[in-house]
CSV table of C-alpha atoms and ligand atoms in Angstrom, one decimal:
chain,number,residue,atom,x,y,z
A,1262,UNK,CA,186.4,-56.7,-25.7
A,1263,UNK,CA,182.9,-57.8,-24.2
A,1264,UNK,CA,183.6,-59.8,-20.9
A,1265,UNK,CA,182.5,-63.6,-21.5
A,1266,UNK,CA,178.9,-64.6,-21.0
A,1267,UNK,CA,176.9,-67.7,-19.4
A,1268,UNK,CA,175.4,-69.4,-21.6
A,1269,UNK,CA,172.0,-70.6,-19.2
A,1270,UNK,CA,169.3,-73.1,-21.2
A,1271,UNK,CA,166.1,-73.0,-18.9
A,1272,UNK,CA,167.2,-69.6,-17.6
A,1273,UNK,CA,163.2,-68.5,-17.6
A,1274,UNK,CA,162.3,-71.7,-15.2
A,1275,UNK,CA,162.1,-72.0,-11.5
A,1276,UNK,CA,165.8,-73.1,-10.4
A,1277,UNK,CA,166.8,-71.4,-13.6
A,1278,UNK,CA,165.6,-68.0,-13.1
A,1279,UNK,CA,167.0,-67.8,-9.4
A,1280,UNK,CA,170.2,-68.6,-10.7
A,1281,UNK,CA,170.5,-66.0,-13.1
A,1282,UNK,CA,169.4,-63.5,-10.7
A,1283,UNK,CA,172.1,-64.2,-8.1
A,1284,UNK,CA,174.5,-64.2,-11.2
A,1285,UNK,CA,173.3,-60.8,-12.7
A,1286,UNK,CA,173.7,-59.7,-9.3
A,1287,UNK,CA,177.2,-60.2,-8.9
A,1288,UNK,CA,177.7,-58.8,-12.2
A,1289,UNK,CA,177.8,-61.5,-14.5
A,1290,UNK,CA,177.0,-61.8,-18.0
A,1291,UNK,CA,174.4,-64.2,-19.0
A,1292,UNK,CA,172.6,-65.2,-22.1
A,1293,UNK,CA,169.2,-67.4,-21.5
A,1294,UNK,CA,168.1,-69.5,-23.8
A,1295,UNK,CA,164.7,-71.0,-23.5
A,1296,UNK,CA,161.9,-72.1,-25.3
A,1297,UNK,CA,159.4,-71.2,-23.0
A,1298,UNK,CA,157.7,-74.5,-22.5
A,1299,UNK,CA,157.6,-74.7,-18.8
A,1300,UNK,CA,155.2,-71.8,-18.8
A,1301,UNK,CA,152.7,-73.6,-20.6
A,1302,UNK,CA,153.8,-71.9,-24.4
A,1303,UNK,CA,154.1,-74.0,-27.4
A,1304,UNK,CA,156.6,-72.5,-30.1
A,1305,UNK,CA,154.2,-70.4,-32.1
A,1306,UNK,CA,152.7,-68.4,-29.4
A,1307,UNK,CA,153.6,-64.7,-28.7
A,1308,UNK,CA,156.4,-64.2,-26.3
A,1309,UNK,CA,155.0,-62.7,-23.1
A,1310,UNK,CA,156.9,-60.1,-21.3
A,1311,UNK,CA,159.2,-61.0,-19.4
A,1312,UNK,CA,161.3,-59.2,-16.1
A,1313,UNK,CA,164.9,-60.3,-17.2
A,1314,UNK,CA,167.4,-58.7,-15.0
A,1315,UNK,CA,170.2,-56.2,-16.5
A,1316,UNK,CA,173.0,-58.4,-18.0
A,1317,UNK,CA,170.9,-61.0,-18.8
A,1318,UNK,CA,169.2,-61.1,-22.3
A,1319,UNK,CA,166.7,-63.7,-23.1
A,1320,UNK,CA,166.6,-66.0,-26.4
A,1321,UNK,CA,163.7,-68.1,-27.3
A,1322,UNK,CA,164.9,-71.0,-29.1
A,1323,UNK,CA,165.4,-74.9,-28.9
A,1324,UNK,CA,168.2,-76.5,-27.0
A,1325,UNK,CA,169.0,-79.0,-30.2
A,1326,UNK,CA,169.0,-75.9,-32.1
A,1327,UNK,CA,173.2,-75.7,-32.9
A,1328,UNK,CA,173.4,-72.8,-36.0
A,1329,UNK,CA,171.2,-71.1,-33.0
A,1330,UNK,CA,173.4,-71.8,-30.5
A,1331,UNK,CA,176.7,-71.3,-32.4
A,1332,UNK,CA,175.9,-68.3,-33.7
A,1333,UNK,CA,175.1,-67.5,-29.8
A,1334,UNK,CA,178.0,-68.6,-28.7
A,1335,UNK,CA,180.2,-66.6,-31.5
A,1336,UNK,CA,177.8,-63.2,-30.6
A,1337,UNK,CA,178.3,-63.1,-26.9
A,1338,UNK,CA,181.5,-64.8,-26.3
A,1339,UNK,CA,180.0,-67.6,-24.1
A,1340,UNK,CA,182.3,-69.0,-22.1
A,1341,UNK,CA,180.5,-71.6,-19.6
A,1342,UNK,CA,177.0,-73.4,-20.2
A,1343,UNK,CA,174.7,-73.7,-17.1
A,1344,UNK,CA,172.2,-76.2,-18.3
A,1345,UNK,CA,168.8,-76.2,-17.0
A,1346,UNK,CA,166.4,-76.6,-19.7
A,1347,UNK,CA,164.3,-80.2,-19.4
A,1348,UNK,CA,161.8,-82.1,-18.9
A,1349,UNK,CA,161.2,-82.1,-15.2
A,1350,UNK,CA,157.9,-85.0,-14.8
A,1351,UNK,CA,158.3,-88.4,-13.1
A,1352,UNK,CA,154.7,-88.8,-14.1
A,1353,UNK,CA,154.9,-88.1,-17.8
A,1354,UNK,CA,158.5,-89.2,-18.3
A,1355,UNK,CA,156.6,-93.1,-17.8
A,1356,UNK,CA,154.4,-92.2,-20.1
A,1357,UNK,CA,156.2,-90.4,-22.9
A,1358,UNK,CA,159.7,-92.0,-22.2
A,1359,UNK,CA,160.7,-90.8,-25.4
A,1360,UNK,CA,159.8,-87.0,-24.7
A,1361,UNK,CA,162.6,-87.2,-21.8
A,1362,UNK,CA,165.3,-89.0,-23.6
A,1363,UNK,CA,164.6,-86.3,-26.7
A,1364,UNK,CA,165.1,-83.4,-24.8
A,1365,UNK,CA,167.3,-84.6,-21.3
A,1366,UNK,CA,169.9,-86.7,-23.6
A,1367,UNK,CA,169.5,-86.1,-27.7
A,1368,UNK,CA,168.9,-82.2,-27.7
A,1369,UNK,CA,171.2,-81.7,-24.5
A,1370,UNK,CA,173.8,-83.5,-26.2
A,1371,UNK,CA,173.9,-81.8,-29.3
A,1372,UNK,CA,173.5,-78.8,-27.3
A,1373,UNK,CA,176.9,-80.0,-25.3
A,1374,UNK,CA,178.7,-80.9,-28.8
A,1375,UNK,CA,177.4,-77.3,-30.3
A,1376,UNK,CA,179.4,-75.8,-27.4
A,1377,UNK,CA,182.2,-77.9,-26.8
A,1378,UNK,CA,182.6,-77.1,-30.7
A,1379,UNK,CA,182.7,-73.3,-29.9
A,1380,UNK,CA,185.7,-73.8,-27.5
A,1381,UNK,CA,183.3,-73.6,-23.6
A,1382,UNK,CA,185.1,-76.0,-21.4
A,1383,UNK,CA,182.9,-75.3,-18.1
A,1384,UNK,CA,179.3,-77.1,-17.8
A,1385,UNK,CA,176.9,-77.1,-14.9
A,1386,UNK,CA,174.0,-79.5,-15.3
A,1387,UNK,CA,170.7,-79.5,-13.3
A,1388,UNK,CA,170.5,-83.3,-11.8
A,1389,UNK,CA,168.7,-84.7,-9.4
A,1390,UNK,CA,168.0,-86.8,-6.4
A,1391,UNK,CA,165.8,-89.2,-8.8
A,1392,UNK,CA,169.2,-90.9,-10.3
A,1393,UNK,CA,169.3,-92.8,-6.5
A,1394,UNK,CA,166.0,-94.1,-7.1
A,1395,UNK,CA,165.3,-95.8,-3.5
A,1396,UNK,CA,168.0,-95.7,-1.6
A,1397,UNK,CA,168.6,-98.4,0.5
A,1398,UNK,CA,170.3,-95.9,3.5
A,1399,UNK,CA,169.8,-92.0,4.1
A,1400,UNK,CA,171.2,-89.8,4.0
A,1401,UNK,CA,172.7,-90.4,0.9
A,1402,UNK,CA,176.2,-89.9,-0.6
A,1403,UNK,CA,177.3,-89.3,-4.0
A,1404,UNK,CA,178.7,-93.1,-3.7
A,1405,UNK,CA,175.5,-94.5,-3.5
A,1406,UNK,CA,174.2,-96.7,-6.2
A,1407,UNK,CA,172.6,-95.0,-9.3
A,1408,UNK,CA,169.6,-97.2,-9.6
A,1409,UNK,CA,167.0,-94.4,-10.9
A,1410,UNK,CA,163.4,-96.0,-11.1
A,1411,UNK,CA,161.6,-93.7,-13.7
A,1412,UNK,CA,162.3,-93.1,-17.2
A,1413,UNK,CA,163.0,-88.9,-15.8
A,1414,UNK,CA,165.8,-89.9,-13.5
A,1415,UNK,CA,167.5,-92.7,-16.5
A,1416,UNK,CA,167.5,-89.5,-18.5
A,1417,UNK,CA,169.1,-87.3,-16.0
A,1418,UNK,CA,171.8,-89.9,-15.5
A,1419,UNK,CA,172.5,-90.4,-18.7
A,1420,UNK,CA,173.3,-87.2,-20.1
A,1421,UNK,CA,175.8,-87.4,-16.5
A,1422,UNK,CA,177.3,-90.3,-17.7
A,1423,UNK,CA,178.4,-88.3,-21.6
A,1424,UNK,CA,179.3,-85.4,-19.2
A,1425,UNK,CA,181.6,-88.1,-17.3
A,1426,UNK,CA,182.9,-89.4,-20.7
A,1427,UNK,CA,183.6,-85.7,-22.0
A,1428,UNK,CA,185.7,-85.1,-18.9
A,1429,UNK,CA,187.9,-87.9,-19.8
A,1430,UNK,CA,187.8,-87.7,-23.6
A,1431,UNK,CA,187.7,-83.9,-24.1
A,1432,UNK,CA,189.1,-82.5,-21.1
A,1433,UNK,CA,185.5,-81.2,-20.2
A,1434,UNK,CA,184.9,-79.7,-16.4
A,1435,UNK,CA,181.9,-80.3,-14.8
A,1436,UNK,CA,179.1,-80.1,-12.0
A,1437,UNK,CA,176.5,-82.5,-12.7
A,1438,UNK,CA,174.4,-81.0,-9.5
A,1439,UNK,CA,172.0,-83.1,-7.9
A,1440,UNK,CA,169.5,-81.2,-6.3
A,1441,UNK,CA,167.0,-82.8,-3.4
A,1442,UNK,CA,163.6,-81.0,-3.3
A,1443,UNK,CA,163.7,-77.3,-4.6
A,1444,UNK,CA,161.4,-75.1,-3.0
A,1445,UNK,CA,161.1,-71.7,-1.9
A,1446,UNK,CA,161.9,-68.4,-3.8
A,1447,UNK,CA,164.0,-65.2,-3.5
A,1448,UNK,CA,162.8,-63.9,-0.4
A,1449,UNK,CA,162.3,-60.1,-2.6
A,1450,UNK,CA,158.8,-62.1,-3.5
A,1451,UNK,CA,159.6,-61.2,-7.4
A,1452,UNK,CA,160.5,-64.7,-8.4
A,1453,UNK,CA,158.2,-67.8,-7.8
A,1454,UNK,CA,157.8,-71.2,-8.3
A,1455,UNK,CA,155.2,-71.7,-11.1
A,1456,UNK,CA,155.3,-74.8,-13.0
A,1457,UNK,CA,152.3,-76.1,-15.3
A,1458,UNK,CA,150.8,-78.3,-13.8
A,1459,UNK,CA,152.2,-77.5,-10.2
A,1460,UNK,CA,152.4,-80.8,-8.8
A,1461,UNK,CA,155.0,-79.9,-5.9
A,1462,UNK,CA,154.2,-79.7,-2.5
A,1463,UNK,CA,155.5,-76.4,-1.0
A,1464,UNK,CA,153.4,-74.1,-3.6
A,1465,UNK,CA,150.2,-76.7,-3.3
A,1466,UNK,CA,150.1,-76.6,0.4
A,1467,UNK,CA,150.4,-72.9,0.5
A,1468,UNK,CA,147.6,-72.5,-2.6
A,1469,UNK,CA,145.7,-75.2,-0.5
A,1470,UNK,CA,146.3,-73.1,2.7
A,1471,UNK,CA,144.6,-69.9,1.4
A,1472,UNK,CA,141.8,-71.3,-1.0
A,1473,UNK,CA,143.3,-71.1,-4.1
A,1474,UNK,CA,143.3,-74.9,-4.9
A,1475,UNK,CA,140.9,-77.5,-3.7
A,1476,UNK,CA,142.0,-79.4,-0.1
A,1477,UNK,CA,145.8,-80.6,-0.2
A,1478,UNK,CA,145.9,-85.1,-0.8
A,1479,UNK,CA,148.6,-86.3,1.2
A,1480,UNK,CA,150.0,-89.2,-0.9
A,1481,UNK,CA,150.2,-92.1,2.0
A,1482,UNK,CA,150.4,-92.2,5.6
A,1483,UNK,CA,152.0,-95.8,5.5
A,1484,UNK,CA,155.7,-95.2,4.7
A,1485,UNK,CA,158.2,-96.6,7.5
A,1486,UNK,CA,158.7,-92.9,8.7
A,1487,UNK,CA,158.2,-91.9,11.9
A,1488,UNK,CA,154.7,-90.7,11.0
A,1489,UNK,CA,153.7,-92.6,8.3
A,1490,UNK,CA,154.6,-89.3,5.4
A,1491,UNK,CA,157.3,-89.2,3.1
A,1492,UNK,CA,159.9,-88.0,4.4
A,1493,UNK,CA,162.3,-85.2,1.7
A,1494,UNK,CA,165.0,-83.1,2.1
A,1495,UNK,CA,164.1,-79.3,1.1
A,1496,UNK,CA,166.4,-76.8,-0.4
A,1497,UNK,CA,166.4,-73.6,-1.2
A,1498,UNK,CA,166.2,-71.9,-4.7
A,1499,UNK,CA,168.6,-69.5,-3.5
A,1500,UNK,CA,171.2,-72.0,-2.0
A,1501,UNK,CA,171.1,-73.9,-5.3
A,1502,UNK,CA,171.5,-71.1,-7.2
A,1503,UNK,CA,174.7,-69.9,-5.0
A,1504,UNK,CA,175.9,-73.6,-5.7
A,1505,UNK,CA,175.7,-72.9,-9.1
A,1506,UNK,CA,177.7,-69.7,-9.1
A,1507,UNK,CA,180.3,-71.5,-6.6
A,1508,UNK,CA,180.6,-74.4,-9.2
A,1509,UNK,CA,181.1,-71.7,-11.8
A,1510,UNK,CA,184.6,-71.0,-10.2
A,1511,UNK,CA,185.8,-73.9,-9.3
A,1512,UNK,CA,185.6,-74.9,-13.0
A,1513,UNK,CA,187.2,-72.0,-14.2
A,1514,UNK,CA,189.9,-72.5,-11.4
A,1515,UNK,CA,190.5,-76.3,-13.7
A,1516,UNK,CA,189.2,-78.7,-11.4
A,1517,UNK,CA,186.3,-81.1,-13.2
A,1518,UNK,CA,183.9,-81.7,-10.2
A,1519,UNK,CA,181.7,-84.1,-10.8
A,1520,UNK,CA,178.7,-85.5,-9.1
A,1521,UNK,CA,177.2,-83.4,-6.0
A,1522,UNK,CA,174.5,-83.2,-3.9
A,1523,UNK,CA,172.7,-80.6,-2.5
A,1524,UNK,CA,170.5,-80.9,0.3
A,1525,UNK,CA,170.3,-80.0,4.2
A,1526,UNK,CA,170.9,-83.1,5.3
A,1527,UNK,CA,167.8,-83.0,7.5
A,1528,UNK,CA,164.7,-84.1,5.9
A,1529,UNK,CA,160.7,-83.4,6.4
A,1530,UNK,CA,157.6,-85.3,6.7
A,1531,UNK,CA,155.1,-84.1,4.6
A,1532,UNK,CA,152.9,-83.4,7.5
A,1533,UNK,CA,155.8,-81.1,9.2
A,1534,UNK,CA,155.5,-79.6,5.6
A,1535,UNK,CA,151.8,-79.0,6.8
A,1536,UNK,CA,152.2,-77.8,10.3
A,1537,UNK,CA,155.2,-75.2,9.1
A,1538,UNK,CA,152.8,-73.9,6.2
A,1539,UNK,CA,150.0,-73.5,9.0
A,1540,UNK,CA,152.3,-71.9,10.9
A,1541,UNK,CA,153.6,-69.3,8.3
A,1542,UNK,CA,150.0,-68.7,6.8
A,1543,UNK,CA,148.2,-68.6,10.4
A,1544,UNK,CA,145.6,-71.0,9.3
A,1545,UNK,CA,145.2,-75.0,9.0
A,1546,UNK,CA,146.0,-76.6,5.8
A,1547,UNK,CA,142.8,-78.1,4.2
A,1548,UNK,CA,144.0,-81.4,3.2
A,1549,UNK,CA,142.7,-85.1,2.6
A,1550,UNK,CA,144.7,-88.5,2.9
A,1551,UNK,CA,144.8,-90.4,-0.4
A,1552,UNK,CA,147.2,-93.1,-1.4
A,1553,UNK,CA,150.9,-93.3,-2.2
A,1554,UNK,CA,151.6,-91.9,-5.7
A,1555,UNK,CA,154.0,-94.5,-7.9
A,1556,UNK,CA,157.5,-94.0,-7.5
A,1557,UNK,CA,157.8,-92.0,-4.7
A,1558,UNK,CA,160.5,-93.3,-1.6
A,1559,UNK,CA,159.5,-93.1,1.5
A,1560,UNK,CA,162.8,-90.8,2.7
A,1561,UNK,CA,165.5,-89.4,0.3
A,1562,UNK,CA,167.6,-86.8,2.3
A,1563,UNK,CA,171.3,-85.7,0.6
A,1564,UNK,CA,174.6,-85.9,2.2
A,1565,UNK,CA,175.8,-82.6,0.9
A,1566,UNK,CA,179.2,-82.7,2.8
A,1567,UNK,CA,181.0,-83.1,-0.1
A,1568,UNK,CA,179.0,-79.9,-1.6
A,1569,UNK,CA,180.1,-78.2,1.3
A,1570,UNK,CA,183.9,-78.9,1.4
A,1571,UNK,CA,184.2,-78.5,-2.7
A,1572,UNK,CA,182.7,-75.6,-3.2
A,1573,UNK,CA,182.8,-73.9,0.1
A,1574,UNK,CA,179.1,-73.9,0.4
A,1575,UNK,CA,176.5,-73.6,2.7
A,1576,UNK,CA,172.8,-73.7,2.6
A,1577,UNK,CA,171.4,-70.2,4.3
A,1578,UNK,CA,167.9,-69.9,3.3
A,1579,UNK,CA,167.0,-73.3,3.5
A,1580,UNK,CA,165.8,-73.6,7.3
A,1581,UNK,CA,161.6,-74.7,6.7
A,1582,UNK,CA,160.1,-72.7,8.1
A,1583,UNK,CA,162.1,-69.5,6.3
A,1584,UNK,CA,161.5,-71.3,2.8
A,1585,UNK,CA,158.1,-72.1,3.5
A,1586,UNK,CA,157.7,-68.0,4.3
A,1587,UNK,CA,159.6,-67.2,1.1
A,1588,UNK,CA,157.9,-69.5,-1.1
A,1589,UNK,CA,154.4,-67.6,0.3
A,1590,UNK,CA,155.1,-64.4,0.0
A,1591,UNK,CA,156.2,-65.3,-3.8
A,1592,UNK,CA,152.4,-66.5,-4.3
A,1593,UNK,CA,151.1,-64.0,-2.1
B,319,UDP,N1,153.1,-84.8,-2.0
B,319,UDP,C1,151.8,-85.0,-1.4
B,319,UDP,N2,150.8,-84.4,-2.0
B,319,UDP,C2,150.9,-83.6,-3.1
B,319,UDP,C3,152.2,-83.4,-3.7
B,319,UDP,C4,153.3,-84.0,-3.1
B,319,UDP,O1,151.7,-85.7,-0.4
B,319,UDP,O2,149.9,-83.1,-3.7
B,319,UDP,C5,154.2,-85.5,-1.3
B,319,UDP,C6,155.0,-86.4,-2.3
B,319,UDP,O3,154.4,-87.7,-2.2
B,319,UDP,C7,156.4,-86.4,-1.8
B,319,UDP,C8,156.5,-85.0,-1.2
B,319,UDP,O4,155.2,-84.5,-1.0
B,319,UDP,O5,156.6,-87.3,-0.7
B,319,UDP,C9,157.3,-84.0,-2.1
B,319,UDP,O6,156.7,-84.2,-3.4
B,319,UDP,P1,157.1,-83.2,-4.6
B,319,UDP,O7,156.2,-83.6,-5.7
B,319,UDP,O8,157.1,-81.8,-4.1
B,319,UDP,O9,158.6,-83.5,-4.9
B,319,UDP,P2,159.3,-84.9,-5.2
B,319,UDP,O10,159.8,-85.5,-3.9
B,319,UDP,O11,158.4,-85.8,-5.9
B,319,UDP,O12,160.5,-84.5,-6.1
């Protein structure tokens, strides 16, 4: 008999991809489905090639799609989902609300019934920080009020919220994982953080850094921090993928987990973003001040202790400037 699979929507992405490489490392089984979007592809473009890891096979297809994903399920025994696939965009998500409640609740919850159907108990869902909004204290515990300010983070805590009432209704177990800011990349420099449009800070400043892009705009120097930046709590893409794998077996071990956080717990200006980045790339960051962009709090840094004690985890890679050297090599 074939050993059960993963079942891992989004598995080509940034967080996504990561994830499935620390899983095919350790042997795992893993089936991605994605529908390519994030690099930029609509649905009736050619499939580029792609490095997918041994044990890992990649479908193209839609989330919503459920003969797709039944028959997926059925095929490859898939015992666990680890859902990534979304719509990631503060930005757009207040534009095209609909767009985000399409994919991040309609699609992912016929995705979830389409599984739950096929008998897969264990979900992982990609959260985020956004479903605190601004939080009135940092660092922030999973306690906190959910109080998200963009239509991007309502999704995200909605499709928690039918994850919460599957728990109790279906005897679902999940990790609804909230990360902080993802950054960095497996520190072999094959994997990267490549999104279209790039609008996050670690890959900008580094692009910025080497003349790739034009000067960096530092959105505001008038938060109450202590100098004036935004102040955000960077993790990882390794750490968050070994949360992921950690959830994994907790779930299977029949505990339901709930909400976490991951982050440091220690949080970054955006000019200590620029003086690591000069550090690492030897040169100053060209970069301009402009004004705050909407919807951005002026600090959001996780309390991850309850990360740590449930699932035994720790961040490793996650220290700035090692991140900052990872996510440059990857772009190198
Ligand atoms: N930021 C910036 N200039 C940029 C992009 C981002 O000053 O070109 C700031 C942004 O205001 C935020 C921080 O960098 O305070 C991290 O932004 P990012 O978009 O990477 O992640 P977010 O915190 O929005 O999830």
């Amino acid at each position: 008999m074939k050993t059960a699979a993963i079942l891992v929507t989004g598995g080509v992405g940034f967080v996504g991809s990561h994830f499935v490489r620390a899983a095919t490392d350790e042997g795992r089984r893993v089936i991605i489905l994605d529908d390519l979007s994030g690099m930029g592809l609509a649905t009736n473009d050619a499939t580029p090639q792609l490095a997918i890891p041994d044990g890992a096979a990649l479908v193209r297809g839609d989330i919503g799609d459920e003969a797709l994903i039944e028959s997926l399920c059925r095929q490859h025994s898939v015992s666990s989902l680890v859902h990534f696939a979304g719509k990631i965009q503060v930005g757009e998500s207040v534009r095209k609300p609909e767009l985000y409640f399409d994919h991040n609740v309609n699609r992912s919850l016929r995705l979830l019934d389409t599984v739950r159907e096929m008998g897969v108990r264990d979900v992982v869902f990609s959260s985020t920080a956004a479903v605190y909004g601004e939080p009135k204290t940092v660092p922030i515990p999973e306690t906190a009020q959910t109080a998200p300010v963009n239509p991007y983070g309502c999704s995200k805590l909605a499709f928690e919220w039918i994850l919460q009432s599957y728990a109790v209704a279906h005897g679902l177990r999940y990790a609804a994982l909230r990360y902080f800011n993802a950054a960095g990349a497996h520190p072999d420099g094959t994997l990267s953080e490549r999104h279209d449009p790039e609008t996050h800070l670690v890959p900008l400043v580094i692009d910025a850094g080497r003349g790739r892009r034009p000067p960096l705009t530092v959105f505001g120097t008038d938060y109450p921090t202590p100098d004036g930046t935004c102040v955000r709590d960077y993790i990882h893409v390794c750490d968050l993928a070994s949360a992921h794998l950690l959830a994994l077996d907790q779930l299977a071990q029949g505990s339901s987990l709930g909400a976490l956080n991951l982050g440091t717990g220690r949080g970054y200006s955006v000019r200590q973003v620029l003086e690591a980045a000069q550090d690492v790339l030897g040169a100053p960051i060209p970069h301009t001040v402009g004004s705050r962009r909407d919807g951005d709090p002026p600090a959001l840094v996780a309390d991850s202790s309850a990360a740590q004690r449930r699932l035994g985890w720790q961040p490793k890679r996650s220290e700035l400037k090692t991140l900052i050297e990872d996510a440059a090599r990857s772009r190198a």
